[in-house]
Amino acid sequence: MHIGVLGATGPAGRGLAARLAAVGHEVVAGSRDPSRAEAVVGDLRDRWGDRVAGLTAGSNADAADAGVVVVATTWEGAVDTVAGFAPALAGKVVIAMANGLEKVGREFHPVLPGGRSLSEGMQAAAPEARVVAAFQHVPAAAFAALDQPIESDVVVCGDDDAARDVVLGLVAGIPVLRAFDGGSLVNAIGIEAFAATLLTCNLRHTGKGTLRLLGLEGRTS
């Protein structure tokens, strides 16, 4: 699969780009500054060699030209980024992985601009794109550690059934990850908001907990 990652120079973007390349996808790591993307890809190649052979660097515009596009920018810039590339994203599967968060004392609170999820905001910003929420609860460091499996489940939400199925398959193609169909995009509000609770638990219990759904059989590779 040809996948573009918008904002691939941040921790989550670079980690997911590397992980997707490691399972055989052709991945364009995009950035507003292509030289930063080149530096990131160079670092990843130095570390992982042929495991990320399918990873290339480019601009965000280059990444937006891919068949499937991941939005891995900061949550504050995600909706505006999608709006700026709306024509290029028309008809494409667009994966929203951001969580709106603010730290208040010793806990995190969810931020839901306009009372809706960021995923819904991205869909409104690019109405002809097929936005699917996924990867909200996977730590950036887990993506980047290619020598270790990711011990987590991923809930996938989207209004377009075919697009949601594409992302379920993409998630399941990463060893050990389990993909779960979370229904329509409106359900992303709960998925995104729970990230604040999960991070608060990790902070207060000094750990790196992830999401696990017990009693269910998710899609796997």
PDB file of C-alpha atoms in Angstrom:
ATOM      1  CA  MET A   1       0.000   0.000   0.000  1.00  0.00           C
ATOM      2  CA  HIS A   2       1.201   3.535  -0.786  1.00  0.00           C
ATOM      3  CA  ILE A   3       0.833   5.607   2.391  1.00  0.00           C
ATOM      4  CA  GLY A   4       1.661   9.248   3.059  1.00  0.00           C
ATOM      5  CA  VAL A   5       2.222  10.609   6.561  1.00  0.00           C
ATOM      6  CA  LEU A   6       1.574  14.316   7.073  1.00  0.00           C
ATOM      7  CA  GLY A   7       3.749  15.621   9.896  1.00  0.00           C
ATOM      8  CA  ALA A   8       6.082  12.648   9.956  1.00  0.00           C
ATOM      9  CA  THR A   9       8.863  14.489  11.776  1.00  0.00           C
ATOM     10  CA  GLY A  10       7.055  14.376  15.127  1.00  0.00           C
ATOM     11  CA  PRO A  11       7.366  11.379  17.474  1.00  0.00           C
ATOM     12  CA  ALA A  12       4.084   9.707  16.489  1.00  0.00           C
ATOM     13  CA  GLY A  13       4.476  10.381  12.777  1.00  0.00           C
ATOM     14  CA  ARG A  14       8.045   9.160  12.454  1.00  0.00           C
ATOM     15  CA  GLY A  15       7.304   6.086  14.556  1.00  0.00           C
ATOM     16  CA  LEU A  16       4.212   5.086  12.596  1.00  0.00           C
ATOM     17  CA  ALA A  17       5.938   5.772   9.272  1.00  0.00           C
ATOM     18  CA  ALA A  18       8.775   3.445  10.266  1.00  0.00           C
ATOM     19  CA  ARG A  19       6.411   0.759  11.548  1.00  0.00           C
ATOM     20  CA  LEU A  20       4.326   0.801   8.352  1.00  0.00           C
ATOM     21  CA  ALA A  21       7.447   0.628   6.188  1.00  0.00           C
ATOM     22  CA  ALA A  22       8.706  -2.285   8.282  1.00  0.00           C
ATOM     23  CA  VAL A  23       5.624  -4.360   7.408  1.00  0.00           C
ATOM     24  CA  GLY A  24       6.087  -3.773   3.686  1.00  0.00           C
ATOM     25  CA  HIS A  25       4.250  -0.581   2.790  1.00  0.00           C
ATOM     26  CA  GLU A  26       5.651   2.192   0.605  1.00  0.00           C
ATOM     27  CA  VAL A  27       5.590   5.205   2.927  1.00  0.00           C
ATOM     28  CA  VAL A  28       6.236   8.887   2.224  1.00  0.00           C
ATOM     29  CA  ALA A  29       7.307  10.741   5.367  1.00  0.00           C
ATOM     30  CA  GLY A  30       6.031  14.261   4.796  1.00  0.00           C
ATOM     31  CA  SER A  31       6.851  17.562   6.452  1.00  0.00           C
ATOM     32  CA  ARG A  32       6.302  21.258   5.866  1.00  0.00           C
ATOM     33  CA  ASP A  33      10.104  21.342   5.636  1.00  0.00           C
ATOM     34  CA  PRO A  34      11.251  18.475   3.362  1.00  0.00           C
ATOM     35  CA  SER A  35      14.800  18.766   4.698  1.00  0.00           C
ATOM     36  CA  ARG A  36      13.525  17.804   8.147  1.00  0.00           C
ATOM     37  CA  ALA A  37      11.775  14.792   6.639  1.00  0.00           C
ATOM     38  CA  GLU A  38      15.019  13.798   4.914  1.00  0.00           C
ATOM     39  CA  ALA A  39      16.874  14.011   8.225  1.00  0.00           C
ATOM     40  CA  VAL A  40      14.257  11.856   9.965  1.00  0.00           C
ATOM     41  CA  VAL A  41      14.293   9.235   7.217  1.00  0.00           C
ATOM     42  CA  GLY A  42      18.097   9.231   7.283  1.00  0.00           C
ATOM     43  CA  ASP A  43      18.091   8.609  11.024  1.00  0.00           C
ATOM     44  CA  LEU A  44      15.567   5.787  10.668  1.00  0.00           C
ATOM     45  CA  ARG A  45      17.575   4.153   7.886  1.00  0.00           C
ATOM     46  CA  ASP A  46      20.754   4.397   9.940  1.00  0.00           C
ATOM     47  CA  ARG A  47      19.020   2.661  12.816  1.00  0.00           C
ATOM     48  CA  TRP A  48      16.891   0.070  11.022  1.00  0.00           C
ATOM     49  CA  GLY A  49      18.539  -0.404   7.624  1.00  0.00           C
ATOM     50  CA  ASP A  50      16.611  -2.505   5.129  1.00  0.00           C
ATOM     51  CA  ARG A  51      13.693  -2.886   7.518  1.00  0.00           C
ATOM     52  CA  VAL A  52      12.544   0.578   6.428  1.00  0.00           C
ATOM     53  CA  ALA A  53      13.570   0.266   2.776  1.00  0.00           C
ATOM     54  CA  GLY A  54      10.117   1.418   1.671  1.00  0.00           C
ATOM     55  CA  LEU A  55      10.401   4.733   3.515  1.00  0.00           C
ATOM     56  CA  THR A  56      11.084   7.934   1.563  1.00  0.00           C
ATOM     57  CA  ALA A  57      11.088  11.615   2.486  1.00  0.00           C
ATOM     58  CA  GLY A  58       9.100  14.435   0.956  1.00  0.00           C
ATOM     59  CA  SER A  59       6.915  17.439   1.582  1.00  0.00           C
ATOM     60  CA  ASN A  60       3.448  17.255   3.085  1.00  0.00           C
ATOM     61  CA  ALA A  61       2.148  17.772  -0.451  1.00  0.00           C
ATOM     62  CA  ASP A  62       4.049  14.661  -1.550  1.00  0.00           C
ATOM     63  CA  ALA A  63       2.524  12.709   1.333  1.00  0.00           C
ATOM     64  CA  ALA A  64      -0.962  13.961   0.463  1.00  0.00           C
ATOM     65  CA  ASP A  65      -0.574  12.465  -3.026  1.00  0.00           C
ATOM     66  CA  ALA A  66      -0.436   8.926  -1.597  1.00  0.00           C
ATOM     67  CA  GLY A  67      -3.395   6.574  -1.804  1.00  0.00           C
ATOM     68  CA  VAL A  68      -3.887   6.474   1.975  1.00  0.00           C
ATOM     69  CA  VAL A  69      -2.932   9.494   4.075  1.00  0.00           C
ATOM     70  CA  VAL A  70      -2.198   9.630   7.808  1.00  0.00           C
ATOM     71  CA  VAL A  71      -2.522  12.942   9.660  1.00  0.00           C
ATOM     72  CA  ALA A  72       0.225  12.867  12.302  1.00  0.00           C
ATOM     73  CA  THR A  73       0.641  16.581  12.949  1.00  0.00           C
ATOM     74  CA  THR A  74       0.157  18.112  16.383  1.00  0.00           C
ATOM     75  CA  TRP A  75      -3.486  18.040  17.398  1.00  0.00           C
ATOM     76  CA  GLU A  76      -3.637  21.832  17.289  1.00  0.00           C
ATOM     77  CA  GLY A  77      -2.711  21.864  13.602  1.00  0.00           C
ATOM     78  CA  ALA A  78      -4.500  18.743  12.394  1.00  0.00           C
ATOM     79  CA  VAL A  79      -7.772  20.260  11.183  1.00  0.00           C
ATOM     80  CA  ASP A  80      -6.071  23.195   9.442  1.00  0.00           C
ATOM     81  CA  THR A  81      -3.611  20.825   7.765  1.00  0.00           C
ATOM     82  CA  VAL A  82      -6.443  18.698   6.404  1.00  0.00           C
ATOM     83  CA  ALA A  83      -8.300  21.801   5.233  1.00  0.00           C
ATOM     84  CA  GLY A  84      -5.216  22.964   3.355  1.00  0.00           C
ATOM     85  CA  PHE A  85      -4.948  19.670   1.479  1.00  0.00           C
ATOM     86  CA  ALA A  86      -8.678  19.047   1.059  1.00  0.00           C
ATOM     87  CA  PRO A  87      -8.604  18.908  -2.775  1.00  0.00           C
ATOM     88  CA  ALA A  88      -5.740  16.380  -2.759  1.00  0.00           C
ATOM     89  CA  LEU A  89      -7.493  14.267  -0.111  1.00  0.00           C
ATOM     90  CA  ALA A  90     -10.832  14.015  -1.919  1.00  0.00           C
ATOM     91  CA  GLY A  91     -11.946  10.393  -2.187  1.00  0.00           C
ATOM     92  CA  LYS A  92      -8.978   9.092  -0.179  1.00  0.00           C
ATOM     93  CA  VAL A  93      -8.810   7.216   3.091  1.00  0.00           C
ATOM     94  CA  VAL A  94      -7.494   9.727   5.640  1.00  0.00           C
ATOM     95  CA  ILE A  95      -6.423   8.355   9.015  1.00  0.00           C
ATOM     96  CA  ALA A  96      -6.901  10.711  11.968  1.00  0.00           C
ATOM     97  CA  MET A  97      -4.722   9.719  14.923  1.00  0.00           C
ATOM     98  CA  ALA A  98      -4.654  12.912  17.011  1.00  0.00           C
ATOM     99  CA  ASN A  99      -6.033  13.454  20.497  1.00  0.00           C
ATOM    100  CA  GLY A 100      -6.808  16.924  21.831  1.00  0.00           C
ATOM    101  CA  LEU A 101      -5.151  17.098  25.258  1.00  0.00           C
ATOM    102  CA  GLU A 102      -4.148  19.610  27.900  1.00  0.00           C
ATOM    103  CA  LYS A 103      -2.179  18.930  31.075  1.00  0.00           C
ATOM    104  CA  VAL A 104      -3.766  20.311  34.235  1.00  0.00           C
ATOM    105  CA  GLY A 105      -1.732  19.649  37.354  1.00  0.00           C
ATOM    106  CA  ARG A 106      -1.074  15.924  37.620  1.00  0.00           C
ATOM    107  CA  GLU A 107      -3.621  14.865  35.031  1.00  0.00           C
ATOM    108  CA  PHE A 108      -4.651  15.277  31.409  1.00  0.00           C
ATOM    109  CA  HIS A 109      -7.965  16.652  30.203  1.00  0.00           C
ATOM    110  CA  PRO A 110      -9.526  16.081  26.780  1.00  0.00           C
ATOM    111  CA  VAL A 111      -9.887  19.020  24.409  1.00  0.00           C
ATOM    112  CA  LEU A 112     -12.793  18.714  21.978  1.00  0.00           C
ATOM    113  CA  PRO A 113     -12.922  21.843  19.801  1.00  0.00           C
ATOM    114  CA  GLY A 114     -16.512  22.835  19.104  1.00  0.00           C
ATOM    115  CA  GLY A 115     -17.737  19.904  21.205  1.00  0.00           C
ATOM    116  CA  ARG A 116     -16.738  17.319  18.628  1.00  0.00           C
ATOM    117  CA  SER A 117     -13.794  15.019  18.043  1.00  0.00           C
ATOM    118  CA  LEU A 118     -10.781  16.152  16.053  1.00  0.00           C
ATOM    119  CA  SER A 119     -11.592  13.333  13.632  1.00  0.00           C
ATOM    120  CA  GLU A 120     -15.016  14.859  12.962  1.00  0.00           C
ATOM    121  CA  GLY A 121     -13.362  18.250  12.574  1.00  0.00           C
ATOM    122  CA  MET A 122     -11.051  16.816   9.921  1.00  0.00           C
ATOM    123  CA  GLN A 123     -14.003  15.292   8.098  1.00  0.00           C
ATOM    124  CA  ALA A 124     -15.753  18.669   8.089  1.00  0.00           C
ATOM    125  CA  ALA A 125     -12.567  20.332   6.812  1.00  0.00           C
ATOM    126  CA  ALA A 126     -12.308  17.887   3.888  1.00  0.00           C
ATOM    127  CA  PRO A 127     -15.881  16.721   3.183  1.00  0.00           C
ATOM    128  CA  GLU A 128     -14.909  14.572   0.206  1.00  0.00           C
ATOM    129  CA  ALA A 129     -12.201  12.692   2.110  1.00  0.00           C
ATOM    130  CA  ARG A 130     -13.028   9.440   3.891  1.00  0.00           C
ATOM    131  CA  VAL A 131     -11.780  10.126   7.396  1.00  0.00           C
ATOM    132  CA  VAL A 132     -11.170   7.197   9.735  1.00  0.00           C
ATOM    133  CA  ALA A 133     -10.013   7.512  13.353  1.00  0.00           C
ATOM    134  CA  ALA A 134      -7.349   5.034  14.498  1.00  0.00           C
ATOM    135  CA  PHE A 135      -4.197   4.634  16.621  1.00  0.00           C
ATOM    136  CA  GLN A 136      -5.391   7.070  19.330  1.00  0.00           C
ATOM    137  CA  HIS A 137      -4.085   4.936  22.208  1.00  0.00           C
ATOM    138  CA  VAL A 138      -0.768   3.643  20.857  1.00  0.00           C
ATOM    139  CA  PRO A 139       2.252   5.421  22.403  1.00  0.00           C
ATOM    140  CA  ALA A 140       4.600   7.067  19.916  1.00  0.00           C
ATOM    141  CA  ALA A 141       7.567   5.258  21.452  1.00  0.00           C
ATOM    142  CA  ALA A 142       5.892   1.902  20.826  1.00  0.00           C
ATOM    143  CA  PHE A 143       5.576   2.624  17.107  1.00  0.00           C
ATOM    144  CA  ALA A 144       9.255   3.495  16.851  1.00  0.00           C
ATOM    145  CA  ALA A 145      10.606   0.414  18.647  1.00  0.00           C
ATOM    146  CA  LEU A 146      10.626  -1.886  15.620  1.00  0.00           C
ATOM    147  CA  ASP A 147      12.407  -4.648  17.514  1.00  0.00           C
ATOM    148  CA  GLN A 148       9.446  -4.982  19.881  1.00  0.00           C
ATOM    149  CA  PRO A 149       5.789  -5.889  19.216  1.00  0.00           C
ATOM    150  CA  ILE A 150       3.133  -3.303  20.045  1.00  0.00           C
ATOM    151  CA  GLU A 151       1.021  -4.634  22.906  1.00  0.00           C
ATOM    152  CA  SER A 152      -2.169  -2.699  22.244  1.00  0.00           C
ATOM    153  CA  ASP A 153      -5.604  -2.792  20.675  1.00  0.00           C
ATOM    154  CA  VAL A 154      -6.796  -0.191  18.169  1.00  0.00           C
ATOM    155  CA  VAL A 155     -10.409   0.924  17.798  1.00  0.00           C
ATOM    156  CA  VAL A 156     -11.232   2.144  14.287  1.00  0.00           C
ATOM    157  CA  CYS A 157     -14.131   4.531  13.608  1.00  0.00           C
ATOM    158  CA  GLY A 158     -15.365   5.974  10.312  1.00  0.00           C
ATOM    159  CA  ASP A 159     -18.544   6.700   8.391  1.00  0.00           C
ATOM    160  CA  ASP A 160     -17.413   5.035   5.159  1.00  0.00           C
ATOM    161  CA  ASP A 161     -17.611   1.251   5.561  1.00  0.00           C
ATOM    162  CA  ALA A 162     -15.050   0.501   2.851  1.00  0.00           C
ATOM    163  CA  ALA A 163     -12.576   3.056   4.224  1.00  0.00           C
ATOM    164  CA  ARG A 164     -13.002   1.696   7.724  1.00  0.00           C
ATOM    165  CA  ASP A 165     -12.300  -1.801   6.442  1.00  0.00           C
ATOM    166  CA  VAL A 166      -9.098  -0.600   4.752  1.00  0.00           C
ATOM    167  CA  VAL A 167      -7.857   0.811   8.047  1.00  0.00           C
ATOM    168  CA  LEU A 168      -8.896  -2.270  10.015  1.00  0.00           C
ATOM    169  CA  GLY A 169      -6.764  -4.312   7.619  1.00  0.00           C
ATOM    170  CA  LEU A 170      -3.873  -1.859   7.878  1.00  0.00           C
ATOM    171  CA  VAL A 171      -3.901  -2.061  11.672  1.00  0.00           C
ATOM    172  CA  ALA A 172      -4.223  -5.847  11.673  1.00  0.00           C
ATOM    173  CA  GLY A 173      -1.228  -6.074   9.338  1.00  0.00           C
ATOM    174  CA  ILE A 174       1.043  -4.845  12.129  1.00  0.00           C
ATOM    175  CA  PRO A 175       2.042  -7.921  14.163  1.00  0.00           C
ATOM    176  CA  VAL A 176       0.389  -8.326  17.573  1.00  0.00           C
ATOM    177  CA  LEU A 177      -1.896  -5.281  17.171  1.00  0.00           C
ATOM    178  CA  ARG A 178      -5.595  -6.134  17.210  1.00  0.00           C
ATOM    179  CA  ALA A 179      -8.068  -4.011  15.245  1.00  0.00           C
ATOM    180  CA  PHE A 180     -11.648  -3.444  16.394  1.00  0.00           C
ATOM    181  CA  ASP A 181     -14.520  -1.951  14.408  1.00  0.00           C
ATOM    182  CA  GLY A 182     -15.818   0.955  16.485  1.00  0.00           C
ATOM    183  CA  GLY A 183     -18.534   2.005  14.060  1.00  0.00           C
ATOM    184  CA  SER A 184     -19.209   5.482  12.742  1.00  0.00           C
ATOM    185  CA  LEU A 185     -17.005   8.543  13.131  1.00  0.00           C
ATOM    186  CA  VAL A 186     -19.184  10.087  15.851  1.00  0.00           C
ATOM    187  CA  ASN A 187     -17.821   7.405  18.192  1.00  0.00           C
ATOM    188  CA  ALA A 188     -14.327   8.860  17.823  1.00  0.00           C
ATOM    189  CA  ILE A 189     -15.230  11.463  20.441  1.00  0.00           C
ATOM    190  CA  GLY A 190     -15.112   8.806  23.148  1.00  0.00           C
ATOM    191  CA  ILE A 191     -11.963   7.231  21.745  1.00  0.00           C
ATOM    192  CA  GLU A 192     -10.119  10.545  21.686  1.00  0.00           C
ATOM    193  CA  ALA A 193     -11.362  11.652  25.101  1.00  0.00           C
ATOM    194  CA  PHE A 194     -10.314   8.384  26.735  1.00  0.00           C
ATOM    195  CA  ALA A 195      -6.714   9.098  25.751  1.00  0.00           C
ATOM    196  CA  ALA A 196      -6.651  11.759  28.479  1.00  0.00           C
ATOM    197  CA  THR A 197      -7.811   9.217  31.065  1.00  0.00           C
ATOM    198  CA  LEU A 198      -5.263   6.659  29.900  1.00  0.00           C
ATOM    199  CA  LEU A 199      -2.408   9.173  30.091  1.00  0.00           C
ATOM    200  CA  THR A 200      -3.538  10.283  33.544  1.00  0.00           C
ATOM    201  CA  CYS A 201      -3.483   6.670  34.755  1.00  0.00           C
ATOM    202  CA  ASN A 202      -0.009   6.227  33.285  1.00  0.00           C
ATOM    203  CA  LEU A 203       1.185   9.402  34.989  1.00  0.00           C
ATOM    204  CA  ARG A 204      -0.251   8.583  38.390  1.00  0.00           C
ATOM    205  CA  HIS A 205       0.713   4.927  38.350  1.00  0.00           C
ATOM    206  CA  THR A 206       4.104   5.494  36.686  1.00  0.00           C
ATOM    207  CA  GLY A 207       3.610   3.160  33.764  1.00  0.00           C
ATOM    208  CA  LYS A 208       2.981   2.822  30.058  1.00  0.00           C
ATOM    209  CA  GLY A 209      -0.459   1.257  29.888  1.00  0.00           C
ATOM    210  CA  THR A 210      -2.270   0.817  26.587  1.00  0.00           C
ATOM    211  CA  LEU A 211      -5.786  -0.191  25.578  1.00  0.00           C
ATOM    212  CA  ARG A 212      -6.868  -3.846  25.751  1.00  0.00           C
ATOM    213  CA  LEU A 213     -10.414  -5.068  25.066  1.00  0.00           C
ATOM    214  CA  LEU A 214     -10.963  -8.308  26.946  1.00  0.00           C
ATOM    215  CA  GLY A 215     -13.504 -10.887  25.850  1.00  0.00           C
ATOM    216  CA  LEU A 216     -13.441  -9.821  22.196  1.00  0.00           C
ATOM    217  CA  GLU A 217     -11.656 -11.243  19.167  1.00  0.00           C
ATOM    218  CA  GLY A 218     -10.225  -8.420  17.120  1.00  0.00           C
ATOM    219  CA  ARG A 219      -8.839  -8.593  13.609  1.00  0.00           C
ATOM    220  CA  THR A 220      -5.196  -9.665  13.510  1.00  0.00           C
ATOM    221  CA  SER A 221      -2.578 -10.499  10.903  1.00  0.00           C
TER     222      SER A 221
END
